[in-house]
mmCIF file of C-alpha atoms in Angstrom:
data_model
loop_
_atom_site.group_PDB
_atom_site.id
_atom_site.type_symbol
_atom_site.label_atom_id
_atom_site.label_comp_id
_atom_site.label_asym_id
_atom_site.label_seq_id
_atom_site.Cartn_x
_atom_site.Cartn_y
_atom_site.Cartn_z
ATOM 1 C CA TYR A 9 112.579 46.959 103.385
ATOM 2 C CA ASN A 10 113.561 46.733 100.021
ATOM 3 C CA VAL A 11 110.122 46.217 98.784
ATOM 4 C CA TYR A 12 109.573 49.762 97.528
ATOM 5 C CA ALA A 13 113.384 49.456 95.201
ATOM 6 C CA GLN A 14 111.920 46.347 94.006
ATOM 7 C CA VAL A 15 108.717 47.981 92.582
ATOM 8 C CA ALA A 16 110.955 51.162 91.407
ATOM 9 C CA GLU A 17 113.418 48.794 89.204
ATOM 10 C CA ILE A 18 110.423 48.056 87.062
ATOM 11 C CA ILE A 19 110.441 51.307 85.472
ATOM 12 C CA ALA A 20 113.645 52.992 86.961
ATOM 13 C CA HIS A 21 116.825 52.911 84.708
ATOM 14 C CA SER A 22 119.161 52.710 87.645
ATOM 15 C CA HIS A 23 118.684 52.758 91.197
ATOM 16 C CA THR A 24 120.821 51.978 94.401
ATOM 17 C CA ILE A 25 119.983 51.878 98.410
ATOM 18 C CA LEU A 26 122.165 53.786 99.815
ATOM 19 C CA ASN A 27 123.445 51.056 102.449
ATOM 20 C CA ASP A 28 127.435 51.387 102.411
ATOM 21 C CA LEU A 29 129.073 54.295 103.586
ATOM 22 C CA GLN A 30 132.419 54.368 101.214
ATOM 23 C CA THR A 31 130.104 53.791 97.892
ATOM 24 C CA ALA A 32 127.381 55.994 98.855
ATOM 25 C CA ALA A 33 128.577 59.141 97.072
ATOM 26 C CA ALA A 34 130.092 57.374 94.225
ATOM 27 C CA GLU A 35 126.296 55.847 93.712
ATOM 28 C CA ILE A 36 124.381 58.817 93.914
ATOM 29 C CA ALA A 37 126.712 60.420 91.020
ATOM 30 C CA ARG A 38 125.986 56.911 88.782
ATOM 31 C CA VAL A 39 122.272 57.198 89.368
ATOM 32 C CA LEU A 40 121.942 61.172 88.708
ATOM 33 C CA SER A 41 124.431 60.736 86.133
ATOM 34 C CA ASP A 42 122.199 57.933 84.368
ATOM 35 C CA CYS A 43 119.155 60.132 85.058
ATOM 36 C CA ILE A 44 120.660 63.575 83.216
ATOM 37 C CA LEU A 45 121.826 61.344 79.955
ATOM 38 C CA GLN A 46 119.241 58.610 79.550
ATOM 39 C CA SER A 47 116.222 61.080 80.115
ATOM 40 C CA ARG A 48 114.777 57.984 82.518
ATOM 41 C CA PRO A 49 113.439 57.763 85.808
ATOM 42 C CA VAL A 50 116.206 56.766 88.339
ATOM 43 C CA TYR A 51 115.484 55.361 92.284
ATOM 44 C CA ILE A 52 117.834 56.244 95.701
ATOM 45 C CA ALA A 53 116.316 54.733 98.279
ATOM 46 C CA LEU A 54 118.168 56.385 101.906
ATOM 47 C CA PRO A 55 117.451 54.222 105.008
ATOM 48 C CA THR A 56 116.305 56.683 107.705
ATOM 49 C CA ASP A 57 119.483 55.391 109.485
ATOM 50 C CA VAL A 58 122.239 56.790 107.791
ATOM 51 C CA THR A 59 120.299 59.716 106.568
ATOM 52 C CA TYR A 60 122.105 62.240 108.824
ATOM 53 C CA ILE A 61 125.374 60.367 108.913
ATOM 54 C CA LYS A 62 128.429 62.302 107.144
ATOM 55 C CA ILE A 63 129.954 61.520 104.663
ATOM 56 C CA SER A 64 133.061 62.818 101.624
ATOM 57 C CA HIS A 65 132.127 66.043 99.729
ATOM 58 C CA GLU A 66 134.796 65.573 97.522
ATOM 59 C CA ARG A 67 132.892 63.005 94.998
ATOM 60 C CA PRO A 68 129.406 65.105 94.780
ATOM 61 C CA SER A 69 131.228 67.770 93.993
ATOM 62 C CA VAL A 70 132.636 66.803 90.530
ATOM 63 C CA PRO A 71 130.004 68.310 87.510
ATOM 64 C CA LEU A 72 127.765 65.487 86.579
ATOM 65 C CA PRO A 73 128.593 64.336 83.100
ATOM 66 C CA ARG A 74 126.201 66.070 80.319
ATOM 67 C CA LEU A 75 127.059 64.375 77.421
ATOM 68 C CA PRO A 76 125.855 60.678 75.978
ATOM 69 C CA VAL A 77 128.381 57.819 75.665
ATOM 70 C CA PRO A 78 129.795 58.221 72.420
ATOM 71 C CA ASN A 79 129.143 55.726 69.489
ATOM 72 C CA LYS A 80 130.339 52.490 68.478
ATOM 73 C CA ARG A 81 133.174 54.221 66.094
ATOM 74 C CA LEU A 82 132.753 50.820 63.396
ATOM 75 C CA GLY A 83 128.647 50.618 63.774
ATOM 76 C CA GLU A 84 128.909 54.690 63.290
ATOM 77 C CA ALA A 85 131.047 54.665 59.918
ATOM 78 C CA ALA A 86 129.034 51.898 58.618
ATOM 79 C CA VAL A 87 125.506 54.016 59.186
ATOM 80 C CA ILE A 88 126.771 56.976 57.815
ATOM 81 C CA GLU A 89 128.078 54.936 54.645
ATOM 82 C CA GLU A 90 124.699 53.708 54.217
ATOM 83 C CA ILE A 91 122.299 56.707 55.135
ATOM 84 C CA VAL A 92 124.645 58.932 52.404
ATOM 85 C CA LYS A 93 124.034 56.047 49.657
ATOM 86 C CA LEU A 94 120.128 56.417 50.202
ATOM 87 C CA VAL A 95 120.355 60.389 50.641
ATOM 88 C CA GLU A 96 121.770 60.015 47.091
ATOM 89 C CA GLN A 97 119.579 57.650 45.413
ATOM 90 C CA ALA A 98 116.733 59.663 46.353
ATOM 91 C CA GLN A 99 118.789 62.824 44.755
ATOM 92 C CA GLY A 100 117.713 65.304 47.593
ATOM 93 C CA ASP A 101 114.101 64.471 47.609
ATOM 94 C CA VAL A 102 114.150 64.046 51.414
ATOM 95 C CA VAL A 103 112.298 64.853 54.236
ATOM 96 C CA VAL A 104 113.526 65.386 57.532
ATOM 97 C CA LEU A 105 110.770 65.182 60.530
ATOM 98 C CA ALA A 106 111.874 66.883 63.538
ATOM 99 C CA ASP A 107 110.561 65.512 67.105
ATOM 100 C CA VAL A 108 111.156 66.040 70.333
ATOM 101 C CA GLY A 109 113.789 63.564 71.230
ATOM 102 C CA ALA A 110 116.090 66.783 69.821
ATOM 103 C CA VAL A 111 115.234 68.719 72.371
ATOM 104 C CA ARG A 112 115.238 66.173 75.308
ATOM 105 C CA TYR A 113 118.415 64.993 73.948
ATOM 106 C CA ASN A 114 120.110 68.298 73.550
ATOM 107 C CA ALA A 115 120.477 67.754 69.909
ATOM 108 C CA VAL A 116 118.662 70.881 68.264
ATOM 109 C CA GLU A 117 121.804 72.246 67.127
ATOM 110 C CA GLU A 118 123.003 69.295 65.617
ATOM 111 C CA VAL A 119 119.741 69.007 63.965
ATOM 112 C CA LYS A 120 119.539 72.578 62.402
ATOM 113 C CA ALA A 121 123.206 72.604 61.259
ATOM 114 C CA PHE A 122 122.326 68.495 59.515
ATOM 115 C CA VAL A 123 119.132 70.086 57.806
ATOM 116 C CA GLU A 124 120.219 73.681 56.615
ATOM 117 C CA THR A 125 123.918 72.362 55.257
ATOM 118 C CA ALA A 126 121.905 69.753 53.228
ATOM 119 C CA GLY A 127 119.301 71.721 52.406
ATOM 120 C CA PHE A 128 116.295 68.926 53.097
ATOM 121 C CA ALA A 129 112.435 69.674 53.297
ATOM 122 C CA VAL A 130 111.801 69.733 56.959
ATOM 123 C CA TYR A 131 108.861 69.178 58.825
ATOM 124 C CA ALA A 132 107.506 68.929 62.562
ATOM 125 C CA SER A 133 105.821 67.040 64.431
ATOM 126 C CA PRO A 134 103.258 68.537 67.613
ATOM 127 C CA MET A 135 105.711 67.813 70.248
ATOM 128 C CA GLY A 136 108.625 68.889 67.595
ATOM 129 C CA LYS A 137 107.026 72.466 66.815
ATOM 130 C CA SER A 138 109.783 75.030 67.220
ATOM 131 C CA VAL A 139 112.687 72.420 66.750
ATOM 132 C CA ILE A 140 113.611 74.061 63.690
ATOM 133 C CA SER A 141 112.458 77.877 63.531
ATOM 134 C CA GLU A 142 109.125 78.440 62.050
ATOM 135 C CA ALA A 143 110.782 80.729 59.610
ATOM 136 C CA TYR A 144 113.273 79.206 57.762
ATOM 137 C CA GLU A 145 112.945 79.131 54.323
ATOM 138 C CA ARG A 146 112.510 75.082 53.827
ATOM 139 C CA TYR A 147 110.016 74.575 57.178
ATOM 140 C CA GLY A 148 106.988 73.575 55.516
ATOM 141 C CA GLY A 149 104.529 72.875 58.916
ATOM 142 C CA LEU A 150 103.430 70.291 60.616
ATOM 143 C CA TYR A 151 102.914 66.864 60.067
ATOM 144 C CA THR A 152 100.214 65.081 62.166
ATOM 145 C CA GLY A 153 99.142 62.012 60.251
ATOM 146 C CA ALA A 154 95.533 61.133 59.195
ATOM 147 C CA THR A 155 94.800 65.496 60.046
ATOM 148 C CA THR A 156 97.771 66.829 58.390
ATOM 149 C CA ARG A 157 97.158 69.350 55.418
ATOM 150 C CA PRO A 158 96.223 67.739 52.268
ATOM 151 C CA GLU A 159 99.582 70.115 50.574
ATOM 152 C CA ILE A 160 101.999 68.257 53.299
ATOM 153 C CA LYS A 161 100.434 65.001 53.124
ATOM 154 C CA ILE A 162 101.302 64.895 49.631
ATOM 155 C CA LYS A 163 104.896 66.246 50.279
ATOM 156 C CA ILE A 164 105.567 62.903 52.846
ATOM 157 C CA LYS A 165 103.746 60.597 51.010
ATOM 158 C CA ASP A 166 105.817 61.283 47.829
ATOM 159 C CA ALA A 167 109.352 61.750 49.481
ATOM 160 C CA LYS A 168 111.780 58.958 47.978
ATOM 161 C CA LEU A 169 113.498 59.637 51.932
ATOM 162 C CA LEU A 170 111.964 59.900 55.333
ATOM 163 C CA ILE A 171 114.579 60.891 58.025
ATOM 164 C CA PRO A 172 112.340 61.170 61.788
ATOM 165 C CA ILE A 173 115.017 62.484 64.322
ATOM 166 C CA GLY A 174 113.801 61.902 68.037
ATOM 167 C CA ALA A 175 110.441 60.773 67.434
ATOM 168 C CA LEU A 176 108.302 60.101 69.870
ATOM 169 C CA LYS A 177 105.176 57.837 68.794
ATOM 170 C CA SER A 178 102.341 58.894 71.495
ATOM 171 C CA ASP A 179 99.185 58.937 70.302
ATOM 172 C CA LEU A 180 98.345 62.985 70.485
ATOM 173 C CA ASN A 181 101.843 62.982 68.385
ATOM 174 C CA THR A 182 101.354 61.105 65.970
ATOM 175 C CA GLY A 183 97.452 61.770 65.043
ATOM 176 C CA ASN A 184 96.249 58.626 66.746
ATOM 177 C CA PHE A 185 98.582 56.824 65.431
ATOM 178 C CA THR A 186 98.155 57.340 62.040
ATOM 179 C CA THR A 187 101.695 58.793 60.693
ATOM 180 C CA ARG A 188 102.426 55.179 59.623
ATOM 181 C CA LEU A 189 105.729 55.919 57.807
ATOM 182 C CA ASP A 190 106.856 53.524 55.015
ATOM 183 C CA ALA A 191 109.603 51.338 56.911
ATOM 184 C CA ALA A 192 111.033 50.348 53.368
ATOM 185 C CA ARG A 193 112.239 54.524 52.852
ATOM 186 C CA THR A 194 112.563 55.632 56.342
ATOM 187 C CA VAL A 195 115.745 56.198 58.483
ATOM 188 C CA GLU A 196 114.895 56.866 62.197
ATOM 189 C CA LEU A 197 117.865 58.584 64.089
ATOM 190 C CA HIS A 198 117.720 58.230 68.048
ATOM 191 C CA HIS A 199 118.847 58.845 71.581
ATOM 192 C CA THR A 200 120.802 55.611 71.629
ATOM 193 C CA SER A 201 120.022 53.944 68.006
ATOM 194 C CA SER A 202 119.350 54.072 64.706
ATOM 195 C CA LYS A 203 117.594 52.269 62.216
ATOM 196 C CA ILE A 204 117.795 52.512 58.645
ATOM 197 C CA LYS A 205 114.935 50.350 56.861
ATOM 198 C CA PHE A 206 114.434 47.145 58.778
ATOM 199 C CA SER A 207 117.652 47.010 60.144
ATOM 200 C CA GLU A 208 118.437 48.223 63.766
ATOM 201 C CA TYR A 209 121.966 49.630 64.782
ATOM 202 C CA PRO A 210 121.657 49.970 68.926
ATOM 203 C CA GLY A 211 124.640 52.190 70.304
ATOM 204 C CA ILE A 212 124.638 54.774 67.353
ATOM 205 C CA GLY A 213 123.235 57.782 68.650
ATOM 206 C CA MET A 214 121.829 60.571 66.767
ATOM 207 C CA LYS A 215 124.103 63.660 68.632
ATOM 208 C CA TYR A 216 127.431 62.515 67.229
ATOM 209 C CA LEU A 217 126.019 60.481 63.927
ATOM 210 C CA LEU A 218 124.156 63.893 63.122
ATOM 211 C CA HIS A 219 127.601 66.049 63.076
ATOM 212 C CA LYS A 220 129.517 63.178 61.512
ATOM 213 C CA LEU A 221 126.661 63.036 58.622
ATOM 214 C CA THR A 222 126.316 66.660 58.260
ATOM 215 C CA SER A 223 130.016 66.630 57.064
ATOM 216 C CA ALA A 224 129.568 64.154 54.861
ATOM 217 C CA LEU A 225 126.731 65.032 53.222
ATOM 218 C CA THR A 226 128.681 68.634 51.770
ATOM 219 C CA SER A 227 128.215 68.054 48.483
ATOM 220 C CA SER A 228 127.173 70.803 46.335
ATOM 221 C CA LEU A 229 125.889 68.936 43.927
ATOM 222 C CA LEU A 230 123.831 66.978 46.093
ATOM 223 C CA LYS A 231 122.400 70.988 48.106
ATOM 224 C CA SER A 232 121.921 71.656 43.651
ATOM 225 C CA PHE A 233 118.692 68.673 43.957
ATOM 226 C CA THR A 234 117.470 69.179 47.118
ATOM 227 C CA LEU A 235 117.024 73.205 46.622
ATOM 228 C CA SER A 236 115.552 72.443 43.346
ATOM 229 C CA ILE A 237 112.407 70.796 45.336
ATOM 230 C CA PRO A 238 110.217 73.218 46.509
ATOM 231 C CA VAL A 239 108.522 73.606 50.064
ATOM 232 C CA PRO A 240 105.168 75.127 50.285
ATOM 233 C CA LYS A 241 105.516 78.184 52.983
ATOM 234 C CA TRP A 242 103.815 77.441 56.494
ATOM 235 C CA THR A 243 101.059 80.375 56.653
ATOM 236 C CA TYR A 244 97.874 80.571 58.441
ATOM 237 C CA PRO A 245 95.984 83.619 57.243
ATOM 238 C CA LEU A 246 93.326 85.467 59.201
ATOM 239 C CA PRO A 247 90.040 84.486 57.748
ATOM 240 C CA GLN A 248 87.712 87.442 57.132
ATOM 241 C CA GLU A 249 84.810 86.931 60.066
ATOM 242 C CA SER A 250 81.581 88.291 61.125
ATOM 243 C CA ASP A 251 81.945 91.544 63.587
ATOM 244 C CA GLU A 252 79.796 89.845 66.116
ATOM 245 C CA ILE A 253 81.499 86.468 65.481
ATOM 246 C CA ILE A 254 85.059 85.055 67.107
ATOM 247 C CA SER A 255 85.710 81.608 65.797
ATOM 248 C CA GLN A 256 88.367 79.103 66.608
ATOM 249 C CA ALA A 257 90.281 79.768 63.094
ATOM 250 C CA TRP A 258 90.023 83.541 64.105
ATOM 251 C CA LEU A 259 91.616 83.666 67.553
ATOM 252 C CA TRP A 260 94.635 81.260 66.797
ATOM 253 C CA ALA A 261 95.312 83.531 63.257
ATOM 254 C CA ARG A 262 94.950 86.622 65.488
ATOM 255 C CA ILE A 263 97.358 85.013 68.642
ATOM 256 C CA GLY A 264 99.958 84.402 66.212
ATOM 257 C CA GLN A 265 100.285 87.855 64.522
ATOM 258 C CA PHE A 266 100.778 89.078 67.963
ATOM 259 C CA LEU A 267 103.257 86.651 68.512
ATOM 260 C CA GLN A 268 107.213 88.161 68.896
ATOM 261 C CA ARG A 269 110.612 86.808 68.083
ATOM 262 C CA LYS A 270 111.861 84.495 71.094
ATOM 263 C CA ASP A 271 108.552 84.267 72.902
ATOM 264 C CA ALA A 272 108.302 81.185 74.664
ATOM 265 C CA VAL A 273 104.418 80.029 74.177
ATOM 266 C CA ILE A 274 103.225 77.552 76.670
ATOM 267 C CA ALA A 275 99.670 75.580 75.740
ATOM 268 C CA GLU A 276 97.419 74.406 78.076
ATOM 269 C CA THR A 277 96.154 71.354 77.457
ATOM 270 C CA GLY A 278 92.452 71.462 75.639
ATOM 271 C CA THR A 279 92.201 73.852 72.924
ATOM 272 C CA PRO A 280 94.867 76.177 73.386
ATOM 273 C CA ALA A 281 97.207 72.962 72.797
ATOM 274 C CA SER A 282 95.770 72.167 69.508
ATOM 275 C CA GLY A 283 95.056 75.832 68.080
ATOM 276 C CA VAL A 284 98.551 77.053 68.640
ATOM 277 C CA LEU A 285 99.624 74.310 66.786
ATOM 278 C CA ASP A 286 98.864 76.104 63.216
ATOM 279 C CA ILE A 287 100.127 79.326 63.823
ATOM 280 C CA PRO A 288 103.724 79.803 62.440
ATOM 281 C CA PHE A 289 105.629 80.828 65.213
ATOM 282 C CA PRO A 290 108.192 84.178 64.757
ATOM 283 C CA ASP A 291 112.263 83.194 64.668
ATOM 284 C CA GLY A 292 113.459 81.815 67.517
ATOM 285 C CA ALA A 293 109.907 80.851 69.727
ATOM 286 C CA VAL A 294 109.992 78.276 71.918
ATOM 287 C CA PHE A 295 106.638 76.096 72.139
ATOM 288 C CA SER A 296 106.136 73.901 75.207
ATOM 289 C CA SER A 297 102.990 71.641 75.250
ATOM 290 C CA GLN A 298 101.733 68.658 77.724
ATOM 291 C CA ILE A 299 101.104 66.671 74.363
ATOM 292 C CA LEU A 300 102.258 63.526 75.786
ATOM 293 C CA TRP A 301 99.981 63.251 78.841
ATOM 294 C CA GLY A 302 97.596 65.649 78.524
ATOM 295 C CA SER A 303 98.058 66.888 82.221
ATOM 296 C CA THR A 304 95.772 69.825 82.668
ATOM 297 C CA GLY A 305 97.048 72.411 84.964
ATOM 298 C CA TRP A 306 100.481 71.871 83.998
ATOM 299 C CA THR A 307 101.339 75.476 82.241
ATOM 300 C CA VAL A 308 101.750 76.656 85.585
ATOM 301 C CA GLY A 309 104.736 74.958 86.840
ATOM 302 C CA SER A 310 105.923 74.835 83.453
ATOM 303 C CA THR A 311 105.616 78.972 83.581
ATOM 304 C CA LEU A 312 107.761 79.015 86.323
ATOM 305 C CA GLY A 313 110.062 76.711 84.776
ATOM 306 C CA ALA A 314 110.496 78.833 81.484
ATOM 307 C CA ARG A 315 110.642 81.755 83.224
ATOM 308 C CA ARG A 316 113.553 80.486 85.646
ATOM 309 C CA GLN A 317 115.454 78.876 82.108
ATOM 310 C CA ARG A 318 115.104 82.841 80.973
ATOM 311 C CA LEU A 319 112.914 81.175 77.692
ATOM 312 C CA PHE A 320 110.838 84.384 77.726
ATOM 313 C CA ARG A 321 111.724 87.174 75.740
ATOM 314 C CA LEU A 322 113.299 90.381 77.994
#
C-alpha cells in the first residue's frame, strides 16, 4: 500500500502518509509549507479508511509561512563581505542577470532595489523577461547565449563581474546551454544558496541576502563608477516592409507598439514565445510563457490564472 508514496519520494521534497489522526493536521501543514517555501513538489497519501474521519480544524487554520528560513548569520556576513570586495575591485563594471527564480521565490522587489540602488547594468534571461522593467534606463535587454544580439554579447563578455540572480539553466532559457558564464568572475544568487566563483555557500538564500547586500553597496562613489558605464537602449524598431508582406520581424515589432503599461503578455509555446522576447515591454508589463517545458496549450490555463491574480490591466 505504500508503493506510491515510495515512488513519489524520489521527486518530492517532502511527503507524508496520513495514518495517525493525532498528527494528521500538523503533517498536512508541514508538507504544504515545504511546497510553498521550496517551490518543489510534495506528496500527501490519504488512506481510504481515514478519508471521512474528522480532525480538529485548529491547526489547518494557522496561516502557512510565506517567508524562507533565515540565512545563517555568520555565513551571510562572509558572503556579503566577499561580494562587496569583488564589486569594488570591478570598479562598478558589474552586470546583473535577472532570471525567473526571482519571481518564483518572491524576491522581485529585492532584485529591483539592489539593481537600482547600485546602478548596475542589468539584463535578463528569456524566463526572466519583465523581472526588471524594460523601460528602466539601465536595462539592456535579453541574454540568450549564442543567439544574443552582438552589442549585448560584448557587454556580458567584457564585464569584470557577473551576478546572475535566480538562474534557471534549462535549454531554452540559456540558448541551448550556450551561456557558459566564466565562473572566475561570477557570483550566483539562488533561493537557498549562493556561489562566489568556485565556492558554494549553502543556506545563504537571495531574498534576505539581497536586502543586506543592497545596504552594503550604498557608497555614492560606487554608483558614480557604475553610471559611467553605458548600457545600450533595448529597442526593436518596426522594419520597413512591402505592403504585400507581413514578416515575422514586422509582426512582433508591431505587437510591441500595441502593448501598454501593466499588460500581462502570455505567449504560447512556439513562434509567439520566441517572437515576443525581442519586444521591449512598457513599464509594469508582465511576461509569462512555458519556456521551461515547452508545453503547448499552456496559455489557456495561464490566462485564467493571470486573470484571477489580476495581472491584466483593468
